[in-house]
mmCIF file of C-alpha atoms (C1' of nucleotides) and ligand atoms in Angstrom:
data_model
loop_
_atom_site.group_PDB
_atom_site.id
_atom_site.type_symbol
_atom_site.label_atom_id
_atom_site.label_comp_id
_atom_site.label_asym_id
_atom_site.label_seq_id
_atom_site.Cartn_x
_atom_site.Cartn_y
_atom_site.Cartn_z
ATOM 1 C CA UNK A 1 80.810 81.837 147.640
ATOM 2 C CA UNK A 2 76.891 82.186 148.399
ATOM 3 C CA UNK A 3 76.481 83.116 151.772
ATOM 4 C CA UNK A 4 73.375 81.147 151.816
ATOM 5 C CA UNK A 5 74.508 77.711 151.220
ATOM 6 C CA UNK A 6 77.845 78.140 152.649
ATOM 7 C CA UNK A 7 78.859 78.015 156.342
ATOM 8 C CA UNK A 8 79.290 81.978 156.801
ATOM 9 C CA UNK A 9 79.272 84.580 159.469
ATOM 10 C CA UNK A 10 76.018 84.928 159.485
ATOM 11 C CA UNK A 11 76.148 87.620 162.450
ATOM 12 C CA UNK A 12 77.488 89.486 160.451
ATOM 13 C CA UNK A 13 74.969 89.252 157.549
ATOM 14 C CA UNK A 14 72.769 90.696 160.249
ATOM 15 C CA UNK A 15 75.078 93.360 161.864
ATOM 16 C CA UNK A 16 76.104 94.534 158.327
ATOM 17 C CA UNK A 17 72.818 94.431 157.051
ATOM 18 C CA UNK A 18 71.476 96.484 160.033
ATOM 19 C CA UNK A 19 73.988 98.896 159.855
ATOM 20 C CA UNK A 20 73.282 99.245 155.805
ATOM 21 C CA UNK A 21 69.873 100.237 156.803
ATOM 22 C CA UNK A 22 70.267 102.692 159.296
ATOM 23 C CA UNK A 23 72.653 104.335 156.942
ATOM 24 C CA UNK A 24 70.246 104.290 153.453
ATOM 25 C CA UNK A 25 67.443 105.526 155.794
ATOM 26 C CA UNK A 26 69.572 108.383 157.452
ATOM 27 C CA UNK A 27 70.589 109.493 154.223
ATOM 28 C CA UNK A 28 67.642 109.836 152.416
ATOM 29 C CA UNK A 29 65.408 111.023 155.462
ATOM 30 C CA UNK A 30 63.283 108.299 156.323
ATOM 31 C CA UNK A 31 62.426 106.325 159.083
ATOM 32 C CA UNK A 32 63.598 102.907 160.316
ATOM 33 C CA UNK A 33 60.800 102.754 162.684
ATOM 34 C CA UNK A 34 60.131 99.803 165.367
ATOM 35 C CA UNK A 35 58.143 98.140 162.797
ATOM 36 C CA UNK A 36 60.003 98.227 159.877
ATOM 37 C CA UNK A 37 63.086 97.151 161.471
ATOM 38 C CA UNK A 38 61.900 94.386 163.357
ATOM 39 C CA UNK A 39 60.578 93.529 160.264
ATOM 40 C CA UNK A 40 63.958 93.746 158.404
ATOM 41 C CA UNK A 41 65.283 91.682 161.423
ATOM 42 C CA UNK A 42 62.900 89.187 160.947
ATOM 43 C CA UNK A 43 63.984 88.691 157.293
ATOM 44 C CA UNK A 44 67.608 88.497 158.462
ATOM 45 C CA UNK A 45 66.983 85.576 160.670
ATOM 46 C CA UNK A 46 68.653 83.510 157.913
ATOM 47 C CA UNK A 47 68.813 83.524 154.015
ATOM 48 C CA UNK A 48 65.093 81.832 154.172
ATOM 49 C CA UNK A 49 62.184 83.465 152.184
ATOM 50 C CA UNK A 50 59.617 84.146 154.073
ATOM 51 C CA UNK A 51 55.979 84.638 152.747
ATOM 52 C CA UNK A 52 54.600 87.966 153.874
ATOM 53 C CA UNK A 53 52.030 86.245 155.807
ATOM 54 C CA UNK A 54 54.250 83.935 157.815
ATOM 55 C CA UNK A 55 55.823 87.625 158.803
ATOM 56 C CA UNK A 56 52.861 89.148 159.872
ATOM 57 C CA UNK A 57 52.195 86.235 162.372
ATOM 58 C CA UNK A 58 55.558 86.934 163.624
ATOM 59 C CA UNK A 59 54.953 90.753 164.141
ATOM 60 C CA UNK A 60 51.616 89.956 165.480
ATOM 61 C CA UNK A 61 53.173 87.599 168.007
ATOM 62 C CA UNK A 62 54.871 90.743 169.094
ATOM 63 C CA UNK A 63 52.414 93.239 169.902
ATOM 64 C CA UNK A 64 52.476 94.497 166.302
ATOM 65 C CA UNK A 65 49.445 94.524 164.279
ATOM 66 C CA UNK A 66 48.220 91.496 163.037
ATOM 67 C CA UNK A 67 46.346 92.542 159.844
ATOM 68 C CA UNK A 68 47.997 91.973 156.103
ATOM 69 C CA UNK A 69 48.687 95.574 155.068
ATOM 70 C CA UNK A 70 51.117 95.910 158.300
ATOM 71 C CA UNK A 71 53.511 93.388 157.123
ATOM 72 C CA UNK A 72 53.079 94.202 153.326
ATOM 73 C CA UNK A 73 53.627 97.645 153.959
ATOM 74 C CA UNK A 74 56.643 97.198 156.353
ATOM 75 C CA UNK A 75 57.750 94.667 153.175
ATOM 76 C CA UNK A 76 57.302 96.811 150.510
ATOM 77 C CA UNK A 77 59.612 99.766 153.093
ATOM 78 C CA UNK A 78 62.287 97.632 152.473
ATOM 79 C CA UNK A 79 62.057 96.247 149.215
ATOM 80 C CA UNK A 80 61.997 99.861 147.252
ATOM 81 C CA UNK A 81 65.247 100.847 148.944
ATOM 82 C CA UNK A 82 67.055 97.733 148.507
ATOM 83 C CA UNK A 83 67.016 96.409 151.926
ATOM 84 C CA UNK A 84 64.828 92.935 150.876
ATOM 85 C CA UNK A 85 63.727 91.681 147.652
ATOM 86 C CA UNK A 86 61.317 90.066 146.830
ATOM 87 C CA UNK A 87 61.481 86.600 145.027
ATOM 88 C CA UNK A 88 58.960 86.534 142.400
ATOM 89 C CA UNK A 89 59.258 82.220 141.877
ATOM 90 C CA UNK A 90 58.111 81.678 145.411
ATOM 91 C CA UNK A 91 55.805 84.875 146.146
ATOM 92 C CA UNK A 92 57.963 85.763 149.211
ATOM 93 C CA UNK A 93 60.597 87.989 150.520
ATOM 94 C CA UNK A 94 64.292 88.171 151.464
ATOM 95 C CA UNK A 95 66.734 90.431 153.462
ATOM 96 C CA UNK A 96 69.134 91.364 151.457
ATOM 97 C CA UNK A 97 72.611 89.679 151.295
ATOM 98 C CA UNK A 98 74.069 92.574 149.886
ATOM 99 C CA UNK A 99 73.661 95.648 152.249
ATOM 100 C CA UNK A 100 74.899 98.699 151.465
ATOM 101 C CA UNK A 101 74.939 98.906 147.712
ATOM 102 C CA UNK A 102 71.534 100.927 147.866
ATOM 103 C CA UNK A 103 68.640 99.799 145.414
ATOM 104 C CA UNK A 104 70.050 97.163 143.261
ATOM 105 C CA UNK A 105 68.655 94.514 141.057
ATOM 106 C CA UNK A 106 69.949 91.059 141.878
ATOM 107 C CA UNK A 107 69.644 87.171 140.507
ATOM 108 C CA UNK A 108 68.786 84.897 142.690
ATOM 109 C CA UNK A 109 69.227 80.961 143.225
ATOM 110 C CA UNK A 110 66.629 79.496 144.867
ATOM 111 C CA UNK A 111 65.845 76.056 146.663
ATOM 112 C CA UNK A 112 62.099 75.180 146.644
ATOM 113 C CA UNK A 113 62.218 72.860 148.675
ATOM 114 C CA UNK A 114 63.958 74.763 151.623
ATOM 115 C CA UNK A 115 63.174 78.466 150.202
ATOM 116 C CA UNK A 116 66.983 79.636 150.965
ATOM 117 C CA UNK A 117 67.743 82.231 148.482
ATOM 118 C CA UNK A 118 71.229 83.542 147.570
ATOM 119 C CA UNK A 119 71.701 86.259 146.091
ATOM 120 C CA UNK A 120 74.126 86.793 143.200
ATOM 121 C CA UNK A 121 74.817 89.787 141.351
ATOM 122 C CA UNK A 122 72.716 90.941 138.851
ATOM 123 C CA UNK A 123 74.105 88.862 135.693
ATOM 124 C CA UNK A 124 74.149 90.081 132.290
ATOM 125 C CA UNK A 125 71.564 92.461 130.939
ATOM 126 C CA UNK A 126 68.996 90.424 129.700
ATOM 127 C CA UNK A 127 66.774 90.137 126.648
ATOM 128 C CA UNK A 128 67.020 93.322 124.439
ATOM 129 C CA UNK A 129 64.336 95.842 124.061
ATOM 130 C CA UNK A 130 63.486 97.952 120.842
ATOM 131 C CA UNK A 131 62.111 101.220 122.147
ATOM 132 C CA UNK A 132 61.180 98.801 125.550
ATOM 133 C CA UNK A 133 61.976 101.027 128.772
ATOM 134 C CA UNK A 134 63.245 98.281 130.805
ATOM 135 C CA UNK A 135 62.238 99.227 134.859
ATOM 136 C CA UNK A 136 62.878 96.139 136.596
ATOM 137 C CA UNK A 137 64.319 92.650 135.767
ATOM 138 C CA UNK A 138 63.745 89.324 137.231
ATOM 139 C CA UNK A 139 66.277 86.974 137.325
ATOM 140 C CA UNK A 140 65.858 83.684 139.396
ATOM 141 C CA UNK A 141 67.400 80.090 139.175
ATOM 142 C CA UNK A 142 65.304 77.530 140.835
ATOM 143 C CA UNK A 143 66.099 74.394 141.962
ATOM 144 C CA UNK A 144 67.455 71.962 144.916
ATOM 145 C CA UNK A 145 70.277 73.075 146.637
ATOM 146 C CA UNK A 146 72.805 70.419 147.708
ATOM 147 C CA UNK A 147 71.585 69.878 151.087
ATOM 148 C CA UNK A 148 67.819 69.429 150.370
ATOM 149 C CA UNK A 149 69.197 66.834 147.358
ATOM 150 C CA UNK A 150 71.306 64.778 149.549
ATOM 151 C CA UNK A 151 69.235 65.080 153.278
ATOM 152 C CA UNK A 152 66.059 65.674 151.739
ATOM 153 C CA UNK A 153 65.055 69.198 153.196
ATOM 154 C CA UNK A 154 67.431 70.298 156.175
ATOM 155 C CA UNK A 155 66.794 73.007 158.242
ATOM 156 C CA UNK A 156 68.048 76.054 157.149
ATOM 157 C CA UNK B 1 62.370 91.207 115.759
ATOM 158 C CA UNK B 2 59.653 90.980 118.590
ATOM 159 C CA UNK B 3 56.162 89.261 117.720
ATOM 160 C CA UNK B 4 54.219 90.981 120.484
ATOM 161 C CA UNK B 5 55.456 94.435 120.083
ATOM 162 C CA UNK B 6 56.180 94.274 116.535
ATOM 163 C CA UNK B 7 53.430 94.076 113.837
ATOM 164 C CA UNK B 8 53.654 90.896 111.785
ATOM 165 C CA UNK B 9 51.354 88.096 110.509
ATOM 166 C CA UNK B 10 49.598 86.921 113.631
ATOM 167 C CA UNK B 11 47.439 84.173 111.472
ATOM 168 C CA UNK B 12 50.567 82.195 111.079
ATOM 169 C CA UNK B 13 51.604 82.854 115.085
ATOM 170 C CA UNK B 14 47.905 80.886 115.679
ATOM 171 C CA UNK B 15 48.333 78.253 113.111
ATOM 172 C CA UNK B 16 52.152 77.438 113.498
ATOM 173 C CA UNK B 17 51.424 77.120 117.309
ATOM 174 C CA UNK B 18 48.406 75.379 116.875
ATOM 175 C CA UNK B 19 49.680 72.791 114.546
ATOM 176 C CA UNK B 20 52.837 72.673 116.782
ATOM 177 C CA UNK B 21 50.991 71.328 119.499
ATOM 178 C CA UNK B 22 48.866 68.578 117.920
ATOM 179 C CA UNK B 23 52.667 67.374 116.849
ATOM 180 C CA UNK B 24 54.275 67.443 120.157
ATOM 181 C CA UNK B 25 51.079 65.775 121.696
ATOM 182 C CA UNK B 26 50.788 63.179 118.759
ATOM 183 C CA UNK B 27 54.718 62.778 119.442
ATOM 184 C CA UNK B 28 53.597 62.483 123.481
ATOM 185 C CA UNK B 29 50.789 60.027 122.722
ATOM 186 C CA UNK B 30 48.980 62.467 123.976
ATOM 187 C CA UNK B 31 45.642 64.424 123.766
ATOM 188 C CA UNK B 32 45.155 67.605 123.289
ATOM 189 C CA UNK B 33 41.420 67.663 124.010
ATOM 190 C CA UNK B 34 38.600 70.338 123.260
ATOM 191 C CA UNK B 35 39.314 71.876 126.410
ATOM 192 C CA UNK B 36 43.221 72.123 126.085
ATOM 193 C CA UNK B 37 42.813 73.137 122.895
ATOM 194 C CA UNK B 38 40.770 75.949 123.306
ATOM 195 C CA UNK B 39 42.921 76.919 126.268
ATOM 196 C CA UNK B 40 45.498 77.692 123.705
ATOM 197 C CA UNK B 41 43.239 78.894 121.244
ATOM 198 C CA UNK B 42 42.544 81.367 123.997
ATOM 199 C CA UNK B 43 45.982 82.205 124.759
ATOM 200 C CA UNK B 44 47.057 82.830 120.880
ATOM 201 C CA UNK B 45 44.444 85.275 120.340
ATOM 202 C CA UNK B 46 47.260 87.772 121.148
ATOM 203 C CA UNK B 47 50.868 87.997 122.538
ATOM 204 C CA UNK B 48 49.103 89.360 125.777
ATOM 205 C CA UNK B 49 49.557 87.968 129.254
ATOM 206 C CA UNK B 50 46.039 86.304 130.502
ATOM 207 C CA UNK B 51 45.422 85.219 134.496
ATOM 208 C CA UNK B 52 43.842 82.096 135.071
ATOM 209 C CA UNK B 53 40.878 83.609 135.923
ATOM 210 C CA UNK B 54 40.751 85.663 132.515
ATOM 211 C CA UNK B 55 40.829 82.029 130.998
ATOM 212 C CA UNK B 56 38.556 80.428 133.178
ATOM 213 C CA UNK B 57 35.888 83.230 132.284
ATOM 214 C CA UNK B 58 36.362 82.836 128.711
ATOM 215 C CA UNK B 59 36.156 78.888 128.804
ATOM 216 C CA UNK B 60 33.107 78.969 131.363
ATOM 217 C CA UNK B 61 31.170 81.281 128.712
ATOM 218 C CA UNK B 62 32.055 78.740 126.039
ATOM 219 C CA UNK B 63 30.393 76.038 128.095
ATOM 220 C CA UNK B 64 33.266 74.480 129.624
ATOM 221 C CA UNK B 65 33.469 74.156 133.275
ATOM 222 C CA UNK B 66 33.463 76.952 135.898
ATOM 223 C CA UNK B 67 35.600 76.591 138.443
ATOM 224 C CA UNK B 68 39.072 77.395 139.107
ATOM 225 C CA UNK B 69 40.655 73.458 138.437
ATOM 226 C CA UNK B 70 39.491 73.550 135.263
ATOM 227 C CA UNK B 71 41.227 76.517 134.011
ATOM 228 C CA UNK B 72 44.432 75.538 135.926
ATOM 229 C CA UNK B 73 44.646 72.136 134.805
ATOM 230 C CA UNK B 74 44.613 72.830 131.135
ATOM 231 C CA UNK B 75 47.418 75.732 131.712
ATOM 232 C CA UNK B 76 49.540 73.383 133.124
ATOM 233 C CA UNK B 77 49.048 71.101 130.693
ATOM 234 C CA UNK B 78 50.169 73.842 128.209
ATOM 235 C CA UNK B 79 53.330 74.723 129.659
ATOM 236 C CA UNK B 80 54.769 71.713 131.302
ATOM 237 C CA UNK B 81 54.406 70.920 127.562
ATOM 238 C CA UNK B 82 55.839 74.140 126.573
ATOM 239 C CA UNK B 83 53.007 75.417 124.795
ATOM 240 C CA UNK B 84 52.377 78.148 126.838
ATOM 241 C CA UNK B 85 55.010 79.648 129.495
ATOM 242 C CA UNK B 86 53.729 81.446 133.247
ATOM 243 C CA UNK B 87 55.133 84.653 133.361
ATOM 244 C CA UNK B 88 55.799 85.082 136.745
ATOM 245 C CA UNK B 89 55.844 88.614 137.197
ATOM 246 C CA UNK B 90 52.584 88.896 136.234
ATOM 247 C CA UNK B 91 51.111 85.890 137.248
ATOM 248 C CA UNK B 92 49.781 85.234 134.198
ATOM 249 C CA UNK B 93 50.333 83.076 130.959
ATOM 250 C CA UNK B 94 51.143 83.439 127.225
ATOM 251 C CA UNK B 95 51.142 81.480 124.385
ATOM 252 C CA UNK B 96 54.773 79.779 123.468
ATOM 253 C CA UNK B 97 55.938 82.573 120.713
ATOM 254 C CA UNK B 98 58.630 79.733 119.258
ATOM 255 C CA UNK B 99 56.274 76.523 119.088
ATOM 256 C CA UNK B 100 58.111 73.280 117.769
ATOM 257 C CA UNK B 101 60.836 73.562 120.268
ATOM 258 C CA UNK B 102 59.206 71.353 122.472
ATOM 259 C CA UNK B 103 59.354 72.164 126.010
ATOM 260 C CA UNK B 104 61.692 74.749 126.617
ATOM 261 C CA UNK B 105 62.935 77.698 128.686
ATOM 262 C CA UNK B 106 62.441 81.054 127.422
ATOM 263 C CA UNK B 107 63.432 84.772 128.566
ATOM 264 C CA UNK B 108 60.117 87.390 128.371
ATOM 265 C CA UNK B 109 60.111 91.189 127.810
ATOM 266 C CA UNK B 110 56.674 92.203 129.276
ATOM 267 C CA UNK B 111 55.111 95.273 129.315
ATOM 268 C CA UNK B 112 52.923 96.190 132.729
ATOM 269 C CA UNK B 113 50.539 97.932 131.084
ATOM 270 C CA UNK B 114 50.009 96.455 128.233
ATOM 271 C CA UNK B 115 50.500 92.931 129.350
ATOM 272 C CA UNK B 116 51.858 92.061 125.930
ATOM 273 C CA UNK B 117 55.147 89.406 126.360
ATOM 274 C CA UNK B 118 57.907 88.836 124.066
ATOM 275 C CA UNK B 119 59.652 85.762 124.090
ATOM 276 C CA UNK B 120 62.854 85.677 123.444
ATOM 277 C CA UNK B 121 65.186 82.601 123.152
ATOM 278 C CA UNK B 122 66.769 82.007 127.073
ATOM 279 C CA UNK B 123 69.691 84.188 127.993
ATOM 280 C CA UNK B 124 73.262 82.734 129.465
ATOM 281 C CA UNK B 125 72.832 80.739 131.916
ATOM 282 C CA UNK B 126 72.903 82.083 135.307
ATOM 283 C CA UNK B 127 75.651 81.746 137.670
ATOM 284 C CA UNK B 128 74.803 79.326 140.675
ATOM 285 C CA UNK B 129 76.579 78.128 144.348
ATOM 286 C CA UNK B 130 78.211 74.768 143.826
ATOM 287 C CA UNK B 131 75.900 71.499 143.919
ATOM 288 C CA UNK B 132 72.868 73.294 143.145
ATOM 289 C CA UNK B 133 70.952 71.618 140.659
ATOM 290 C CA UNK B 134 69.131 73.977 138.321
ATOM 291 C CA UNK B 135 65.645 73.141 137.863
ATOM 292 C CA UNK B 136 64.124 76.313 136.210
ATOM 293 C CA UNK B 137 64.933 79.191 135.209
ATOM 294 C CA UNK B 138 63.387 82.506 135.053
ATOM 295 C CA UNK B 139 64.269 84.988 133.390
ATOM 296 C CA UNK B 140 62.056 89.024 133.083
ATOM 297 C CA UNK B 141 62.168 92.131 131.839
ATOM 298 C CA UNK B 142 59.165 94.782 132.666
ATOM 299 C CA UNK B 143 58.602 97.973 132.028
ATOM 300 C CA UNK B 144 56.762 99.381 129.376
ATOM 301 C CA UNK B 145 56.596 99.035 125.511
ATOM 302 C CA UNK B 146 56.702 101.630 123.145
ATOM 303 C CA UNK B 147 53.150 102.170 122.658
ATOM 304 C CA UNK B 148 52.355 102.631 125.904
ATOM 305 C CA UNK B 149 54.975 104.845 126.764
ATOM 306 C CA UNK B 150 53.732 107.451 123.810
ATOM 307 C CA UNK B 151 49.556 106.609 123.790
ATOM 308 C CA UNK B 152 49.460 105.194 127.473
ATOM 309 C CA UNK B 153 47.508 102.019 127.526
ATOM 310 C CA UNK B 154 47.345 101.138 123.656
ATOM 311 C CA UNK B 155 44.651 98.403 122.798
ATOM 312 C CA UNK B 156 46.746 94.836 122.468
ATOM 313 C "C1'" DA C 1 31.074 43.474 129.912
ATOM 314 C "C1'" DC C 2 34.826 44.776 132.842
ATOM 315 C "C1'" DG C 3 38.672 47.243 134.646
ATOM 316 C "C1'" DC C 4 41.626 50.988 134.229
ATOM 317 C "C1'" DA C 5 43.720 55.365 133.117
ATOM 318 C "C1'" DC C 6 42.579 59.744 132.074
ATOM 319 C "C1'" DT C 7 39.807 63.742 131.744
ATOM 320 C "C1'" DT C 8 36.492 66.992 133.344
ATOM 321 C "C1'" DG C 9 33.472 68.689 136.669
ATOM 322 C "C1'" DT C 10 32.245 70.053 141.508
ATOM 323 C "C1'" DT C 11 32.770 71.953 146.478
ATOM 324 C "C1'" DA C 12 35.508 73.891 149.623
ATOM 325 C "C1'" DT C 13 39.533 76.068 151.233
ATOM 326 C "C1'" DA C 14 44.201 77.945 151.186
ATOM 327 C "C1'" DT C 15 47.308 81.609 150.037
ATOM 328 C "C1'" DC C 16 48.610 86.115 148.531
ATOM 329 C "C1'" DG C 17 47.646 91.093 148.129
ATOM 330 C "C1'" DT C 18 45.223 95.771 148.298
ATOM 331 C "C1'" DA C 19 41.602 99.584 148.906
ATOM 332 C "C1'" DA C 20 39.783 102.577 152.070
ATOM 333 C "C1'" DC C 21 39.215 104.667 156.300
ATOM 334 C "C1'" DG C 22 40.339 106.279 161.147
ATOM 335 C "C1'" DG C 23 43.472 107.240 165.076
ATOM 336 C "C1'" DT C 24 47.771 108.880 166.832
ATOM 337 C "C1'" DC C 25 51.787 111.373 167.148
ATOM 338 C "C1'" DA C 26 55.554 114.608 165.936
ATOM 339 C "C1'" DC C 27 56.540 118.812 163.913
ATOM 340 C "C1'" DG C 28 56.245 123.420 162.303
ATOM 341 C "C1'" DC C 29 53.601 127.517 162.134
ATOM 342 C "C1'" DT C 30 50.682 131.417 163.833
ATOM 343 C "C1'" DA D 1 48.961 127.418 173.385
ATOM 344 C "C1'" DG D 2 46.222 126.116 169.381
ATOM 345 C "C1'" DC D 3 46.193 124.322 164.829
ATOM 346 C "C1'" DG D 4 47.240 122.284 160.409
ATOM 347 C "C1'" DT D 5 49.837 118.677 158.041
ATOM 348 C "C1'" DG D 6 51.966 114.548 156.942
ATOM 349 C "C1'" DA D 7 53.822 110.064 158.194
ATOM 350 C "C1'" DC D 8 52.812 105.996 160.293
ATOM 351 C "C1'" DC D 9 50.125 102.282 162.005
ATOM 352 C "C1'" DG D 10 45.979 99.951 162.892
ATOM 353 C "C1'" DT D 11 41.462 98.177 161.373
ATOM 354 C "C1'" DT D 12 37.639 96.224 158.175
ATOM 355 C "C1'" DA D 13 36.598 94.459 154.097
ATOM 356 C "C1'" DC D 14 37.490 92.592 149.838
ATOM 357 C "C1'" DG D 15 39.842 90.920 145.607
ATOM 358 C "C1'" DA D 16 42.956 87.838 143.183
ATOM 359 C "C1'" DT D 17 45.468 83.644 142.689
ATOM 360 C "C1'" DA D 18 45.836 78.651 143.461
ATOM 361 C "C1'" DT D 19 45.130 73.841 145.179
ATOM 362 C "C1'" DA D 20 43.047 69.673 147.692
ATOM 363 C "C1'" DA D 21 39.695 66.272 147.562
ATOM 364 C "C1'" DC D 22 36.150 63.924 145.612
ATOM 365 C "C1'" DA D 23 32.578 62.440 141.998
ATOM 366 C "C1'" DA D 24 31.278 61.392 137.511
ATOM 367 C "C1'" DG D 25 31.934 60.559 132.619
ATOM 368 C "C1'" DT D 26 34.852 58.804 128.568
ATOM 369 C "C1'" DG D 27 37.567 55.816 125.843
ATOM 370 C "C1'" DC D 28 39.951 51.574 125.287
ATOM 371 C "C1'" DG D 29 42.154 47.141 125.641
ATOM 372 C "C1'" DT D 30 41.017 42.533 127.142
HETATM 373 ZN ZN1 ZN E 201 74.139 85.052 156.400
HETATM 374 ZN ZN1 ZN E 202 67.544 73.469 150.013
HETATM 375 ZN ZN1 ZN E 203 51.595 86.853 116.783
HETATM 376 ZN ZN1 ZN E 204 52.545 98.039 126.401
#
DNA sequence: ACGCACTTGTTATATCGTAACGGTCACGCT
DNA sequence: AGCGTGACCGTTACGATATAACAAGTGCGT
């Protein structure tokens, strides 16, 4: 099941997703300020990428600032603990549909045509090094998911 | 075996690619003109990642065009062709590693410093929701390479 | 010669991302 | 209270990546 192309929940997604990021932030001592989780709430609209620009017009539209580095900054907050990710094939960013697992890798199956992303676990270890230090792995499917090939791009 | 990270008999990566892709255009009826060819020519000079606008420097000091399209065009050419893959963690492109294939998908090991890209033949497929129809797949490693882990920023 | 597909070139603009600097506020210390 | 100090947020300015739209040249079959 892929919550993102499946009925689901989706309240849920949001409550658990919120709760995961109170909980990573308490823990390690940071803060889940106005910004950065109205940001993260944003995200968790649905299980759309959003570009980081189409963000900041968002935040802007609601008294935050309305210059790049606020939303990119607010973006990258969440991406290095795990709380978004950002998907590489369409230069934008998702919530995470996994809360509460801390920083993670993931794979990710992505429609281009209606930019919902699921998010699967990480799959197996890719391509082998030889004295490579491996930091970070990118692992995306992209494609048309079943709604966008039958209706032609539904709303997400 | 890696070819970028690995020392081995680069001559034959540049011929063995280059002859590769006057057969898969010949195949095509297609042409690989001046431009695309020296595109490649480019690209083969090493296993390093160039942006288009590395490219598009290079070309424009050989006399060809200036501007963005030109560059662009002749990249895509290359890899929709599978002559030269976008790697897109970098945003940048290589030269196909395994030429004669035709066009193909491909798994990279890519060092951020460095920029240097190994290809290595595609993983396992990735898992995906049901009715999702795969277009592309991409499929990353980064970190660093050997080198550049001991010298910090070896020459490619 | 003519029409046509294709290629290359241009101008202009869109989209994505960061460097650098200043202001504010909370907090801990003297 | 007065004073660092650091985190956060805001700004300006710029850099990097990519495409749309149009014009002009090339090669080729008829
Ligand atoms: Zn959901
Ligand atoms: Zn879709
Ligand atoms: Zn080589
Ligand atoms: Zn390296």
């Amino acid at each position: 099941m892929s919550l993102a192309f499946d009925r689901h929940d989706h309240a849920a997604c949001r409550r658990d997703a919120l709760a995961a990021a109170e909980a990573v932030c308490a823990e390690r001592g940071e803060r889940l300020t106005p910004l950065r989780r109205r940001t993260l709430e944003i995200l968790l609209e649905s299980h759309v990428a959003l570009g980081a620009y189409d963000v900041l017009a968002r935040l802007a539209a609601e008294g935050f600032g309305s210059q790049p580095p606020v939303a990119y900054r607010a973006l990258h907050f969440l991406v290095e603990r795990g709380l978004a990710h950002r998907v590489e094939g369409l230069q934008a960013f998702v919530a995470c549909a996994r809360p509460g697992a801390g920083p993670h890798e993931a794979a990710f199956v992505v429609c281009r045509l209606c930019r919902r992303v699921a998010e699967e676990p990480a799959g197996a270890p890719p391509p082998r090094p030889d004295g490579f230090a491996v930091e970070r792995r990118v692992v995306e499917a992209q494609g048309l998911c079943a709604a966008c090939r039958d209706g032609a791009g539904e709303a997400p």
